[in-house]
JSON list of C-alpha atoms in Angstrom, two decimals:
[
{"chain": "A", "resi": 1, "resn": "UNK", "atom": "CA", "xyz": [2.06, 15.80, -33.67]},
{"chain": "A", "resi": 2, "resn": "UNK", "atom": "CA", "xyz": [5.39, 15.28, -34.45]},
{"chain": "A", "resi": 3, "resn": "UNK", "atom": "CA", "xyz": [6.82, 18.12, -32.91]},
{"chain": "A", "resi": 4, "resn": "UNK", "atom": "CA", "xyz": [5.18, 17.04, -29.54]},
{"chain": "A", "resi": 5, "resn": "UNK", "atom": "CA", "xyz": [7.03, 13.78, -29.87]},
{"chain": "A", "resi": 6, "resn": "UNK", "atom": "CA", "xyz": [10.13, 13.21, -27.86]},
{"chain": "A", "resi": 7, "resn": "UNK", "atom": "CA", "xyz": [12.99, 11.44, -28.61]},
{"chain": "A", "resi": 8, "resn": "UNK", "atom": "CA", "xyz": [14.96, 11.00, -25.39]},
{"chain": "A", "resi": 9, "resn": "UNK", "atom": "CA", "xyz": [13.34, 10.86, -21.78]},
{"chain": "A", "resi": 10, "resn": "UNK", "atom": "CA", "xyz": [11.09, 12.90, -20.22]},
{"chain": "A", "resi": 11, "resn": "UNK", "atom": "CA", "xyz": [9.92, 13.58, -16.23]},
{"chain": "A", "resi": 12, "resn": "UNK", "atom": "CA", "xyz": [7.52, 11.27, -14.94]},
{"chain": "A", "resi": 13, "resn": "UNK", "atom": "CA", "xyz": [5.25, 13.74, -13.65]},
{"chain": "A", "resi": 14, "resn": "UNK", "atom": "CA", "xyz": [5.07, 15.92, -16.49]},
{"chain": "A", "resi": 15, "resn": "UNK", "atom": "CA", "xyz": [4.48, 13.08, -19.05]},
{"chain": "A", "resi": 16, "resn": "UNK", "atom": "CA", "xyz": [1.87, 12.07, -16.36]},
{"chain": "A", "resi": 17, "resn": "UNK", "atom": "CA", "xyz": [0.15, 15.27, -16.93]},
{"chain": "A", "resi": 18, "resn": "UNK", "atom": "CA", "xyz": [0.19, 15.22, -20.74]},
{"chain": "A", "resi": 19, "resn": "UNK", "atom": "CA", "xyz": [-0.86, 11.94, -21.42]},
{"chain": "A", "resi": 20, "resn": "UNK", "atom": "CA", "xyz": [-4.29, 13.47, -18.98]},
{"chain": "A", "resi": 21, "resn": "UNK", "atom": "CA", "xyz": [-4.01, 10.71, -16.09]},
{"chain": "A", "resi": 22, "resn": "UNK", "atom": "CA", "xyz": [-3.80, 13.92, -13.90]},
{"chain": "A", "resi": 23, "resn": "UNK", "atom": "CA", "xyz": [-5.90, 17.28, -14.47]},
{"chain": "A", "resi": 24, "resn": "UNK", "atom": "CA", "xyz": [-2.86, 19.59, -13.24]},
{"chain": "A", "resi": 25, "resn": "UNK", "atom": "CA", "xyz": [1.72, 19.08, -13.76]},
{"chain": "A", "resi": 26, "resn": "UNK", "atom": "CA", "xyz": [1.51, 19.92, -10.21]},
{"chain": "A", "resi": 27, "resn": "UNK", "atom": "CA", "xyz": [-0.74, 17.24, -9.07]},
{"chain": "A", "resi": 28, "resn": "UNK", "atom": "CA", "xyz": [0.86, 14.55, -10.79]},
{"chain": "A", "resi": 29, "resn": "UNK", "atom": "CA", "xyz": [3.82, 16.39, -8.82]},
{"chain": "A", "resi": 30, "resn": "UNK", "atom": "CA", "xyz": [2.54, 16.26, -5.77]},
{"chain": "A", "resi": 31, "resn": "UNK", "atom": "CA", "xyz": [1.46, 12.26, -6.47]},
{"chain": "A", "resi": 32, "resn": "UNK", "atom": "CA", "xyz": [4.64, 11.41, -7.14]},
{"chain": "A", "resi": 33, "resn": "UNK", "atom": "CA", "xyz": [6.62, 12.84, -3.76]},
{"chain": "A", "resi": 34, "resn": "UNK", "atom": "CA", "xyz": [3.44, 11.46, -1.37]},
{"chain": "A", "resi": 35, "resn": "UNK", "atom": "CA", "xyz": [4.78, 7.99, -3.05]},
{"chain": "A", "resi": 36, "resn": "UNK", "atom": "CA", "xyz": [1.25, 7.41, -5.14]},
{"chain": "A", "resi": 37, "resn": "UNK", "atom": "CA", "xyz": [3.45, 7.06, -8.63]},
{"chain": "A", "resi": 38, "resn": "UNK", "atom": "CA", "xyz": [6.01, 3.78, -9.16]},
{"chain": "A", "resi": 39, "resn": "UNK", "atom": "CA", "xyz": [8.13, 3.17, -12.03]},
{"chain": "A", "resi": 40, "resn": "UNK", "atom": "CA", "xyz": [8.74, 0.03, -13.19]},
{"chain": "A", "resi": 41, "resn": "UNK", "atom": "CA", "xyz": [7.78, -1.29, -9.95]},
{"chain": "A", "resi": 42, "resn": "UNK", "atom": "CA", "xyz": [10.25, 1.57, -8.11]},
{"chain": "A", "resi": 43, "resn": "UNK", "atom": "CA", "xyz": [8.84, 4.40, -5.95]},
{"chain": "A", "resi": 44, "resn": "UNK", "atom": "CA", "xyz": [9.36, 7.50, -8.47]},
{"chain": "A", "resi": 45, "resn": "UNK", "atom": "CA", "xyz": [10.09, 11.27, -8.18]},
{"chain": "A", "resi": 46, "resn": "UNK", "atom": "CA", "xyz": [8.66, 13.60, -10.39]},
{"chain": "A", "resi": 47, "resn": "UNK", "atom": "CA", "xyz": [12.13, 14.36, -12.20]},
{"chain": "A", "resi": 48, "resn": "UNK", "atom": "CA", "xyz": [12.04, 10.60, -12.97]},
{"chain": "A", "resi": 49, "resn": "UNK", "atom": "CA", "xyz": [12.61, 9.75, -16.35]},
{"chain": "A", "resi": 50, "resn": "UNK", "atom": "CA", "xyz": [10.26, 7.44, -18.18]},
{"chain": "A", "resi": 51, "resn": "UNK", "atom": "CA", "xyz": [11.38, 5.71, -21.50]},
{"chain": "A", "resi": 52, "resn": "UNK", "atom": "CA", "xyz": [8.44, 3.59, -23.77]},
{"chain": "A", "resi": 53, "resn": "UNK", "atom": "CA", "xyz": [8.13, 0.15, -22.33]},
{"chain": "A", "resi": 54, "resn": "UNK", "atom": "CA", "xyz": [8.17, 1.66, -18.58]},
{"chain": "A", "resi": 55, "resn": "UNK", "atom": "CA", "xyz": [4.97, 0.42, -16.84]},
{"chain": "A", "resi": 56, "resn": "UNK", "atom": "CA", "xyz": [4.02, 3.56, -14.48]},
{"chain": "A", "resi": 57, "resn": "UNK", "atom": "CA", "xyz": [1.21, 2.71, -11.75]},
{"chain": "A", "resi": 58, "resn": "UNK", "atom": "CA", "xyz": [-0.17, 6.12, -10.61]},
{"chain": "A", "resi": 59, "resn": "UNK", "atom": "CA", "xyz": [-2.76, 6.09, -7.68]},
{"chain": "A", "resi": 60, "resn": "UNK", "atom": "CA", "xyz": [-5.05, 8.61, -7.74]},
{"chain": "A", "resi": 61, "resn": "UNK", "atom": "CA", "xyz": [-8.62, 9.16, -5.88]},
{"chain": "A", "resi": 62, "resn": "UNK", "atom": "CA", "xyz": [-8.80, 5.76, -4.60]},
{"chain": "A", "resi": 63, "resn": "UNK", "atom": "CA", "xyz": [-8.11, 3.93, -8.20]},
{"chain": "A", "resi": 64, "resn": "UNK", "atom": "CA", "xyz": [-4.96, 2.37, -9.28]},
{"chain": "A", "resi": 65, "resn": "UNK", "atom": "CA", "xyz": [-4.45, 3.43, -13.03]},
{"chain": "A", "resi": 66, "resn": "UNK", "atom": "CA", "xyz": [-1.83, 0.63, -14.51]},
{"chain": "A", "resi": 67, "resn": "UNK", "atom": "CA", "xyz": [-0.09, 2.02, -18.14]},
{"chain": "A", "resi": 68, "resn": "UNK", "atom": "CA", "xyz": [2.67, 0.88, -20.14]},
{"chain": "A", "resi": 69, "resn": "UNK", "atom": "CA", "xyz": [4.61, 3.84, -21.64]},
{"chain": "A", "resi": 70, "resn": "UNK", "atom": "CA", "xyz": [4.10, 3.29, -25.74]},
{"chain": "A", "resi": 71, "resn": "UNK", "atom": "CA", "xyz": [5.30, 7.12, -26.67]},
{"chain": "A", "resi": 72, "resn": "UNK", "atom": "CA", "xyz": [6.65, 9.93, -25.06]},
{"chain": "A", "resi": 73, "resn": "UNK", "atom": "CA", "xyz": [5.46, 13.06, -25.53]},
{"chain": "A", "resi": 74, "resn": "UNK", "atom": "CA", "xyz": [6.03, 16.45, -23.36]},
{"chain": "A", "resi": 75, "resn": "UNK", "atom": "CA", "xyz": [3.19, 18.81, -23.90]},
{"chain": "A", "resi": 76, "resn": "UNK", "atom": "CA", "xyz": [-0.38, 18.44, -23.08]},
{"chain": "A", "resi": 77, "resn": "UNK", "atom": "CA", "xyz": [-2.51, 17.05, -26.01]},
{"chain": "A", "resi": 78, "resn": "UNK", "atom": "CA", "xyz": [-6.38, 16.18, -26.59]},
{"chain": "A", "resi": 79, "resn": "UNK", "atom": "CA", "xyz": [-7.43, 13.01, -25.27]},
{"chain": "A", "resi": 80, "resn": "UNK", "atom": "CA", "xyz": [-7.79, 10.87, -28.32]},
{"chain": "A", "resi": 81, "resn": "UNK", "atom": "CA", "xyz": [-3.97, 11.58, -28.75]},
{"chain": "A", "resi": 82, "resn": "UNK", "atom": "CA", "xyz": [-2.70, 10.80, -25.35]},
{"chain": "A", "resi": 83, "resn": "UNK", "atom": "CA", "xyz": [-4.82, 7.90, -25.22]},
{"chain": "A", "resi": 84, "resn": "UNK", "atom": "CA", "xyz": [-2.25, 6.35, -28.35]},
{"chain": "A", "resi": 85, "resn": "UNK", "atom": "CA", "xyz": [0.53, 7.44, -26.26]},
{"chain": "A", "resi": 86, "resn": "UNK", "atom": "CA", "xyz": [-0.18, 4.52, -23.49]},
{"chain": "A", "resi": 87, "resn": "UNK", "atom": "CA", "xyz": [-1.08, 0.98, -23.18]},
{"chain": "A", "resi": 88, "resn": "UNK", "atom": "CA", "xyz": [-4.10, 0.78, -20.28]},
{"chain": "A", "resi": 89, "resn": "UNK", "atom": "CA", "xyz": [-3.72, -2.34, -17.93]},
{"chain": "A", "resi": 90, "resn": "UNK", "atom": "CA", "xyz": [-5.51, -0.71, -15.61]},
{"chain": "A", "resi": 91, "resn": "UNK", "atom": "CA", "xyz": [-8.55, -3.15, -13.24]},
{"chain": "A", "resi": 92, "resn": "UNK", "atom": "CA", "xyz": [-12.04, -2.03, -14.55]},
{"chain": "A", "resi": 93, "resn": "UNK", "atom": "CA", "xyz": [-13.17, 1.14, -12.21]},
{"chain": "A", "resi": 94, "resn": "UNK", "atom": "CA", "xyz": [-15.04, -0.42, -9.44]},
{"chain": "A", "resi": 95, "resn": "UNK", "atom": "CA", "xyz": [-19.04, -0.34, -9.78]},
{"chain": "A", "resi": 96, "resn": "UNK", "atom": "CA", "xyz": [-20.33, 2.62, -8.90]},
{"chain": "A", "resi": 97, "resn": "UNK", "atom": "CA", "xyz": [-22.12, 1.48, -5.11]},
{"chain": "A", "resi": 98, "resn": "UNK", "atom": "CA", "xyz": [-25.79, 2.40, -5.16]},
{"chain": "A", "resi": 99, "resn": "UNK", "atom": "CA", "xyz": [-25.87, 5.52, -2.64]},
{"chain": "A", "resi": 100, "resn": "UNK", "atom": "CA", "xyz": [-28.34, 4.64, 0.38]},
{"chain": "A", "resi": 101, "resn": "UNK", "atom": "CA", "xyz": [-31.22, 6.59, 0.03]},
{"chain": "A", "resi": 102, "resn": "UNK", "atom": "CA", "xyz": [-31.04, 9.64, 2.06]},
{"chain": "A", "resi": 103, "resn": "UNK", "atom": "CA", "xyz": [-34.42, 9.69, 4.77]},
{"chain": "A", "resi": 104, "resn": "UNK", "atom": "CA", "xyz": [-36.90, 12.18, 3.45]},
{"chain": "A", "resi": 105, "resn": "UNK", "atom": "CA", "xyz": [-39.23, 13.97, 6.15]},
{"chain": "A", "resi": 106, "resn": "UNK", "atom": "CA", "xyz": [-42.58, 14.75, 5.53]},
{"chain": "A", "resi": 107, "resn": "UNK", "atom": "CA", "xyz": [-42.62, 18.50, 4.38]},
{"chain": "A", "resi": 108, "resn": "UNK", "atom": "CA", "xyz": [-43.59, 21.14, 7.13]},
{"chain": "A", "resi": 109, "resn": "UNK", "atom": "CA", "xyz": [-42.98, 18.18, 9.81]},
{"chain": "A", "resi": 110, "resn": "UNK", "atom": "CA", "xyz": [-39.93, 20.31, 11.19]},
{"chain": "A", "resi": 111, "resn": "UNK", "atom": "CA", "xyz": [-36.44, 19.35, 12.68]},
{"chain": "A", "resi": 112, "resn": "UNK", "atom": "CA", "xyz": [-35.99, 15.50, 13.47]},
{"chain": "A", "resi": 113, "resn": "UNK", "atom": "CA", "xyz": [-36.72, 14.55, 17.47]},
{"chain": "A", "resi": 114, "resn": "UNK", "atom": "CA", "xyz": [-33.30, 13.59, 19.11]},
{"chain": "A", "resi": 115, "resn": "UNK", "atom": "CA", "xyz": [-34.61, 10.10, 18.72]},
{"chain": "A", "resi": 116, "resn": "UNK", "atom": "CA", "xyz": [-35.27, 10.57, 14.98]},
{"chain": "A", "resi": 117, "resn": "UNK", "atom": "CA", "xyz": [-31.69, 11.83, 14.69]},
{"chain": "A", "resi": 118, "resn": "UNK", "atom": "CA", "xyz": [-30.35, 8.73, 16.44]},
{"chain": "A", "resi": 119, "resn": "UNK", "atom": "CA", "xyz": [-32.60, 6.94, 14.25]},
{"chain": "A", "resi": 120, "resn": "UNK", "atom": "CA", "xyz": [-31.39, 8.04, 11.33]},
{"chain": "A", "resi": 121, "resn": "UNK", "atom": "CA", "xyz": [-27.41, 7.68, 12.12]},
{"chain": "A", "resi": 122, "resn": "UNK", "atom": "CA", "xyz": [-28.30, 3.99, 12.82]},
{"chain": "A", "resi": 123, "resn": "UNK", "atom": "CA", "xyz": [-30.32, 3.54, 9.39]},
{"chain": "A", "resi": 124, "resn": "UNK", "atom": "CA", "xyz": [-27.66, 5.30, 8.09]},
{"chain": "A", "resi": 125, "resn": "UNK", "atom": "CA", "xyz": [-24.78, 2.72, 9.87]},
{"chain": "A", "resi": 126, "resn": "UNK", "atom": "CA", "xyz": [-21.50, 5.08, 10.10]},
{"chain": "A", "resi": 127, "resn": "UNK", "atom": "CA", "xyz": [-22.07, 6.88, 12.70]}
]
């Protein structure tokens, strides 16, 4: 691993993408110019340059992942790796909310009634 290691800086976005807090370089890209990526408390670009002891708070798919920059590294390595290469302070994931049941109809008992329908989008409360 030592010739993944980096001794100066490296862009935000494509440390990002090796450490595996984003599946793709360009979506960490794209998360950093729609203003979802701060450095250090600062709004970053993805040509930002992270240094260890940066905290970088990336939000991504309705989480806010919290890290603290322990090792820079440039290319994309397996996940027990990149996991050394970062401190997590991220909040535990919210719990997973138990998915309403969906309303199952009676098999052969065709297409719901208008007033089923309207039924169902009121059991169902977002529509």
């Amino acid at each position: 691993m030592a010739s993944d290691e980096e001794t100066g800086p490296v862009r935000v976005d494509s440390w990002i993408w090796s450490v595996r807090l984003t599946k793709t370089r360009s979506q960490a890209a794209t998360a950093c110019r729609a203003g979802h990526v701060r450095v250090n408390g600062e709004r970053a670009k993805p040509a930002q340059t992270v240094r260890p002891g940066d905290e970088v708070r990336l939000r991504l798919a309705g989480r806010e992942r919290i890290v603290v920059v322990s090792r820079i590294i440039r290319k994309r390595v397996g996940a027990p790796v990149a996991a050394e290469c970062y401190v997590d302070n991220s909040p535990p994931p919210p719990p997973l909310v138990a998915l309403a049941a969906v309303p199952v109809r009676d098999r052969g008992a065709g297409r719901p009634t208008k007033r089923d329908r309207r039924e169902l989008e009121r059991l169902q409360g977002d529509r």
